[in-house]
């Protein structure tokens, strides 16, 4: 396998998602068919919500491949979706489907319905052909026969469970398992069960209902039902849960369906015509449930409507095995790459020929790859290596990783360590771009989670969550680097890097990848630092094979010499003594490199000895360099370790050891961490000395619950195995990590060996050419020959061509700059060089530096593959050799002016995916079907006050400082900052405050005005303020009217504009930079909510190679294409003579723009401490406390009562000093009190 794959003795069953649903197509142009890969798919919430979010968009086909390691998840999902597909033909209501899917206890009717559906599915699922020809087969498909067989077996158990529902044993067994689930929950969450991560489900209005939501979650966990049922109603354990869970597979807490939905609708006041509106007269607890069930019903109905153009393909497999098999399938159309299906078991993964052969229709590259939170457990680098190459060749193709950052409101250091090296360096080597890092802009809010993360004083001290810190959900989008540029054509070649530089970079990555082996790091810092180091490295995410997979991916993407890189790495790693066990892993590293076709050490084959009589495998006619060793561990040896792991809730990260022992002393010692584990009994085929000797395992499905031997298999080098056969010992050990030493060292001793025996022990050791279930080596990534020569990256299709090479800091292994080289080939250029005209540089965009000869006599654009910065660059001009080079450093997303207006870039694309039509594609803003989003009622200021806090935190802590400096500056007459992005955010902030009426006089009319450039350049008409709960935010549903010279020449338009002068209109004063920024952002704001299709007359198409996004930045010229003009709902706004301009406006979706938590801090130290104290004070029992310092009333110097803020009359402080210190935070929420209420 690609990772060490810790064997989880306790593996929680995540039947129900605990994060709110998001749209899987949020990055894609509307109307373009979508192929989607879900890795770690979990339940169906994202699929159902995607169907709902597609409503109103131009129709497209959806093809979703859902991969999960747990077959019970797949079985549940298919049964539930089949009930929805039955629709009006069945008498099953959405409420009954809810019960069957989410409740752990069912009544008689629901049990009967479940049993009938399971029997129906059983009859249809005997073979793949039968299923695919059934009524469900067009929509719900299987990627392979084994997945079908697994779910068929589970559905059989469902029917058996329904038949046994009245037996005492059935209920007693389930109750016993639930007690184990409760014990596991108490260890992880603590006894108080306060789930503050639920705030993300209620965002952006989480604060008022977190407590009620936690109570509802606890009640659901306790009763197994979403609502109270009569005490005399007979309830039975739901087979959808009871069949899955066991002592080793407890139900994962919280298992509350409410957390999968967008619960802000339960607390927000919505307009009467709003989608997803619920009754106002129900209690808060019932409102939470009603909000979720209304959404569930609407999502299910939407899925019914799109089912005819939707295909969902299911597979039970390890995500890395599946991805590498798909990579091989892309290249060869073969259905196996010789990977195991999962981390446990010897079943090879083989896809169905009907789906994945040349005649199959299943996709193997994707527009969207969603990886859930796999990054947390298996490392984002492994995901990028495995899944990154499966992205389609399209600018919108996006891979989403999700990290649960522990207790951090933002963490740029987390980003830097994300990929075991300088993240921008590593991602560039892989050809991927972390788009939101470079833009430092996102429409996805983490405000609610950040604030709740500060409430650590409320976490139960009995919970392990307390030790780890609360988790903030941080998403990061990765796109193909070649499409990253917002204005330049994509490149088709790769970056050139010298082998020595590649080796320098990768050596540093290697050291970070295996830092858990670095004893000196463990010994550094305080005791707290050492504990954190031990916790962070309890379950290593990489082995040497993982590193080689990364190395192969890099060599396939950049122009270098793979064999030379491999040789240099082996040499440097071999000489490095940083890692305590580095030399013990060297054999595994060399073997993995050779199997991957990168570099082969000569000793791997040279030292193989034929006709050696000391072991049977030495008598084979052909001994390959890599052979498999399979070890059988008696239950008596692994059972005690299992019991200890159960007690401590610990996983077992195992590895294989080979060592020569003479006179009790270890002579040599090799470690192999890439192992495969199963339980069962071994049989063999052919004699041991036969080349075709094969090891077979009859697996015990009881696994940890059974009493069968544990079987472990791994590859080793034949040469190493022959060094000293009589003295060689084979051991299966736990990895030496801090956690393992604490938990298991006393039991297992310093070697951490679960079992050790002699290589010649034929009862427990079997040597064959391949492990059980395999007939060839697993294929990592591309199987084609890698390039052997250094090439160069050539940008653009016209002369002169630019060649790019990376410049590497030899001490850190970071790419610090990129050298762009242009040969001057034109006669004009040669002449100007010869005449020694001055040459200067001009930054044309974040990616492009123009080389300007003389007085614009010749301009040569040099477009880099990443954002760069002209300032700090160096220029080489070779007038005789006739070339120019620019050594440009990476741009900084915070400080580089070249990225100041790089917020929501849009590019033009024309490919087979768009049917040859030129379309704008946004790169980093989620698309929204506005008419499906709830509409906020703005007449209740108390319930809308959350907007102030949300909008305030669009400004990072750095930007808030700049904002205050601008306000306080005596030289600021316009009120504008020198920073265009800050001014843009200020304008958007103002729009939300005035559109909601929370600050100033309420209005939905805004003008973008540049006093020095002709006055008003555009009008914005806000129709509604909507909840965007999938992105934890809000959005202005608006229309934009960019004024053109042609438009204002129209008499009727002039009259309308004259009428507007008498309306309440907010003037947003801008300067040149902010005006340009608005124009650059608006295409994305229009495209993200587009319900119309671009026509053949679209200006983006008809202008051909001259087309840009936006169409023009010049005053009075057309900004957006005309396709969207007039495509607004009827009665969009209530303005006199609206019909005059209705056909000229374009609908846009304006969201608050947040900084990326991977780049900047949202909450600075002082503000964070104040918020933490405020939240903590609310959790304390007893009397009032100072809002800033937390001092109890009466405890301040001089005693007496706390002093109220004279404006809101709610905030209380112990002193003027505390009030002043808290003002930066408090002013965002401070509302003038209604004195009449106080009297």
Coordinates of C-alpha atoms in Angstrom, one line a residue, residues 291-567:
X291 CA -35.0 22.7 9.1
X292 CA -33.0 19.5 8.4
X293 CA -36.0 17.5 7.3
X294 CA -37.2 20.3 4.9
X295 CA -33.8 20.3 3.3
X296 CA -33.7 16.6 3.1
X297 CA -37.0 16.5 1.4
X298 CA -36.0 19.2 -1.1
X299 CA -32.7 17.5 -1.8
X300 CA -34.3 14.1 -2.3
X301 CA -36.8 15.6 -4.7
X302 CA -34.0 17.3 -6.6
X303 CA -32.2 14.0 -6.9
X304 CA -35.3 12.4 -8.4
X305 CA -35.4 15.1 -11.0
X306 CA -31.8 14.8 -12.1
X307 CA -31.6 11.0 -11.8
X308 CA -32.1 10.4 -15.6
X309 CA -28.9 12.3 -16.3
X310 CA -27.0 11.1 -13.2
X311 CA -24.8 8.1 -12.8
X312 CA -23.3 7.1 -9.4
X313 CA -20.6 4.4 -9.5
X314 CA -19.7 2.7 -6.2
X315 CA -16.5 0.9 -5.2
X316 CA -15.2 -0.5 -2.0
X317 CA -11.4 0.1 -2.1
X318 CA -8.5 1.9 -0.5
X319 CA -8.4 5.4 -2.2
X320 CA -4.7 5.1 -3.1
X321 CA -5.1 1.7 -4.7
X322 CA -8.1 2.9 -6.7
X323 CA -6.3 6.1 -7.8
X324 CA -3.2 4.2 -9.0
X325 CA -5.3 1.6 -10.7
X326 CA -7.2 4.4 -12.5
X327 CA -3.8 6.1 -13.5
X328 CA -2.8 2.8 -15.1
X329 CA -6.2 2.5 -16.7
X330 CA -5.9 5.9 -18.2
X331 CA -2.7 4.9 -19.9
X332 CA -3.4 1.3 -20.9
X333 CA -7.1 0.7 -20.4
X334 CA -6.1 -2.3 -18.3
X335 CA -8.3 -3.0 -15.3
X336 CA -5.7 -3.9 -12.7
X337 CA -2.4 -2.3 -11.6
X338 CA -1.7 -5.1 -9.1
X339 CA -2.7 -3.2 -6.0
X340 CA -4.5 -4.7 -3.0
X341 CA -8.1 -3.6 -2.6
X342 CA -7.7 -2.4 1.0
X343 CA -5.1 -2.0 3.7
X344 CA -6.3 -5.3 5.2
X345 CA -6.7 -8.4 3.1
X346 CA -5.1 -10.1 0.2
X347 CA -7.7 -9.4 -2.4
X348 CA -6.4 -7.7 -5.5
X349 CA -8.2 -4.7 -6.9
X350 CA -9.6 -5.4 -10.4
X351 CA -12.1 -3.2 -12.1
X352 CA -15.0 -4.4 -14.1
X353 CA -14.2 -4.9 -17.8
X354 CA -17.7 -3.7 -18.7
X355 CA -17.0 -0.4 -17.1
X356 CA -13.2 0.3 -17.5
X357 CA -12.1 -1.6 -20.7
X358 CA -11.9 0.4 -24.0
X359 CA -15.6 -0.3 -24.5
X360 CA -16.6 0.8 -21.0
X361 CA -18.1 4.2 -20.2
X362 CA -16.8 4.8 -16.7
X363 CA -14.6 8.0 -16.4
X364 CA -11.0 7.7 -15.3
X365 CA -10.2 11.4 -15.2
X366 CA -12.3 13.9 -13.4
X367 CA -13.5 17.5 -13.2
X368 CA -13.7 17.3 -9.4
X369 CA -11.9 15.1 -6.9
X370 CA -13.2 15.4 -3.4
X371 CA -11.0 13.8 -0.8
X372 CA -13.0 14.4 2.4
X373 CA -10.6 14.6 5.4
X374 CA -8.3 11.8 4.2
X375 CA -5.5 14.3 4.4
X376 CA -5.6 14.2 8.2
X377 CA -5.0 10.5 8.3
X378 CA -2.9 9.8 5.2
X379 CA -1.2 13.0 4.4
X380 CA -2.1 15.5 1.6
X381 CA 1.1 14.7 -0.3
X382 CA 0.0 11.1 -0.8
X383 CA -3.3 12.4 -2.2
X384 CA -1.7 14.8 -4.6
X385 CA 0.6 12.2 -5.9
X386 CA -2.1 9.6 -6.3
X387 CA -5.1 11.7 -7.4
X388 CA -3.6 14.8 -8.9
X389 CA -2.8 13.3 -12.3
X390 CA -6.5 12.1 -12.5
X391 CA -7.6 15.7 -13.0
X392 CA -8.9 16.5 -16.4
X393 CA -7.0 18.9 -18.7
X394 CA -9.3 21.7 -17.9
X395 CA -8.8 25.0 -15.9
X396 CA -11.8 24.3 -13.6
X397 CA -10.6 20.7 -12.7
X398 CA -10.1 20.8 -9.0
X399 CA -8.9 18.5 -6.3
X400 CA -10.2 19.4 -2.8
X401 CA -8.3 18.5 0.3
X402 CA -9.7 19.1 3.8
X403 CA -7.7 19.5 6.9
X404 CA -9.0 19.6 10.4
X405 CA -6.4 22.1 11.9
X406 CA -6.2 21.6 15.6
X407 CA -7.2 24.7 17.6
X408 CA -5.7 27.2 15.2
X409 CA -7.6 30.2 13.9
X410 CA -5.2 30.4 11.0
X411 CA -1.8 28.8 10.4
X412 CA 0.6 29.8 7.6
X413 CA 3.1 27.3 9.2
X414 CA 0.6 24.5 8.6
X415 CA 0.6 25.4 4.9
X416 CA 4.4 25.5 4.7
X417 CA 4.5 22.0 6.3
X418 CA 1.6 20.6 4.3
X419 CA 3.6 18.7 1.8
X420 CA 6.7 17.8 3.8
X421 CA 8.6 20.7 2.4
X422 CA 8.2 24.2 1.0
X423 CA 4.6 23.8 -0.2
X424 CA 5.0 26.1 -3.2
X425 CA 8.1 24.2 -4.3
X426 CA 6.6 20.8 -3.9
X427 CA 3.3 21.7 -5.6
X428 CA 5.2 23.3 -8.5
X429 CA 7.2 20.0 -8.9
X430 CA 3.9 18.1 -9.0
X431 CA 2.3 20.5 -11.5
X432 CA -0.4 21.6 -9.1
X433 CA -1.4 25.0 -7.8
X434 CA -2.9 25.8 -4.4
X435 CA -5.1 28.5 -5.9
X436 CA -6.5 29.9 -2.7
X437 CA -3.0 30.4 -1.3
X438 CA -1.9 32.5 -4.3
X439 CA -5.2 34.5 -4.4
X440 CA -5.3 34.8 -0.6
X441 CA -9.1 35.0 -1.2
X442 CA -12.0 32.7 -0.6
X443 CA -15.8 33.0 -0.4
X444 CA -15.8 30.2 2.2
X445 CA -15.9 31.4 5.8
X446 CA -14.4 29.8 8.8
X447 CA -15.4 32.6 11.1
X448 CA -17.8 30.6 13.2
X449 CA -15.3 27.8 13.7
X450 CA -12.5 30.1 14.6
X451 CA -14.6 31.7 17.3
X452 CA -15.7 28.4 18.7
X453 CA -12.2 27.1 18.6
X454 CA -11.3 29.8 21.1
X455 CA -13.8 28.4 23.6
X456 CA -11.4 25.7 24.8
X457 CA -12.4 26.4 28.4
X458 CA -15.7 24.7 27.6
X459 CA -14.2 21.4 26.5
X460 CA -14.6 18.5 28.8
X461 CA -11.2 17.8 30.5
X462 CA -12.0 14.1 30.3
X463 CA -11.9 14.1 26.5
X464 CA -8.9 13.5 24.3
X465 CA -10.2 16.4 22.2
X466 CA -9.0 18.6 25.1
X467 CA -5.4 17.4 24.6
X468 CA -5.5 17.7 20.9
X469 CA -7.3 21.0 20.6
X470 CA -10.5 21.7 18.8
X471 CA -10.5 21.3 15.0
X472 CA -11.1 23.9 12.4
X473 CA -12.2 22.6 9.0
X474 CA -9.8 24.1 6.4
X475 CA -10.4 23.4 2.7
X476 CA -7.8 23.9 0.0
X477 CA -8.3 23.6 -3.7
X478 CA -5.6 22.4 -6.1
X479 CA -5.8 22.9 -9.8
X480 CA -3.5 22.0 -12.7
X481 CA -0.7 24.6 -12.6
X482 CA -0.7 25.0 -16.4
X483 CA -4.2 26.5 -16.3
X484 CA -3.5 28.6 -13.2
X485 CA -2.6 31.8 -15.1
X486 CA -5.6 34.1 -15.5
X487 CA -4.5 35.5 -18.8
X488 CA -1.9 33.4 -20.5
X489 CA -2.3 30.2 -22.6
X490 CA -1.8 26.9 -20.8
X491 CA 1.6 25.3 -21.2
X492 CA 2.1 21.8 -22.5
X493 CA 5.6 21.2 -21.3
X494 CA 7.4 21.0 -17.9
X495 CA 9.7 23.0 -15.8
X496 CA 13.4 22.3 -16.2
X497 CA 15.4 21.5 -13.1
X498 CA 18.9 20.1 -12.8
X499 CA 19.1 16.6 -11.3
X500 CA 21.3 18.0 -8.5
X501 CA 18.7 20.6 -7.6
X502 CA 15.9 18.0 -7.7
X503 CA 17.9 15.8 -5.4
X504 CA 18.5 18.7 -3.0
X505 CA 14.7 19.5 -2.8
X506 CA 13.7 15.9 -2.4
X507 CA 16.3 15.1 0.2
X508 CA 14.8 17.8 2.4
X509 CA 11.3 16.4 1.7
X510 CA 12.6 13.0 2.7
X511 CA 13.9 14.3 6.0
X512 CA 10.6 15.9 6.8
X513 CA 8.6 12.9 5.6
X514 CA 10.3 10.8 8.2
X515 CA 11.0 13.3 10.9
X516 CA 9.5 10.9 13.4
X517 CA 12.8 9.0 13.1
X518 CA 14.7 12.1 14.0
X519 CA 15.6 11.7 17.7
X520 CA 17.1 15.2 18.0
X521 CA 13.7 16.8 17.1
X522 CA 12.0 14.8 19.8
X523 CA 14.6 16.0 22.3
X524 CA 14.2 19.7 21.4
X525 CA 11.9 22.2 23.1
X526 CA 9.8 22.0 26.2
X527 CA 8.0 19.0 27.5
X528 CA 4.8 20.3 25.8
X529 CA 6.7 20.4 22.5
X530 CA 7.9 16.8 23.0
X531 CA 4.4 15.6 23.8
X532 CA 3.0 17.4 20.7
X533 CA 5.8 15.9 18.6
X534 CA 4.9 12.5 19.9
X535 CA 1.2 13.0 19.2
X536 CA 1.7 14.4 15.7
X537 CA 3.8 11.4 14.8
X538 CA 1.8 8.6 16.5
X539 CA 0.8 7.3 13.1
X540 CA 3.4 8.0 10.4
X541 CA 1.8 8.8 7.1
X542 CA 4.6 7.8 4.8
X543 CA 7.0 4.9 4.2
X544 CA 9.9 4.7 1.7
X545 CA 7.5 3.5 -1.0
X546 CA 5.4 6.7 -0.5
X547 CA 8.6 8.7 -1.0
X548 CA 9.4 6.8 -4.2
X549 CA 5.8 7.4 -5.5
X550 CA 6.3 11.1 -4.9
X551 CA 9.7 11.0 -6.6
X552 CA 8.3 9.3 -9.7
X553 CA 5.4 11.8 -9.9
X554 CA 8.0 14.7 -9.8
X555 CA 10.2 13.1 -12.5
X556 CA 7.1 12.6 -14.7
X557 CA 6.2 16.3 -14.4
X558 CA 9.5 18.2 -14.6
X559 CA 12.3 17.9 -17.2
X560 CA 15.2 16.2 -15.5
X561 CA 17.1 12.9 -15.5
X562 CA 15.2 10.5 -13.2
X563 CA 18.1 8.0 -13.0
X564 CA 20.5 10.7 -12.0
X565 CA 18.1 12.1 -9.5
X566 CA 17.7 8.6 -8.0
X567 CA 21.4 8.0 -7.9

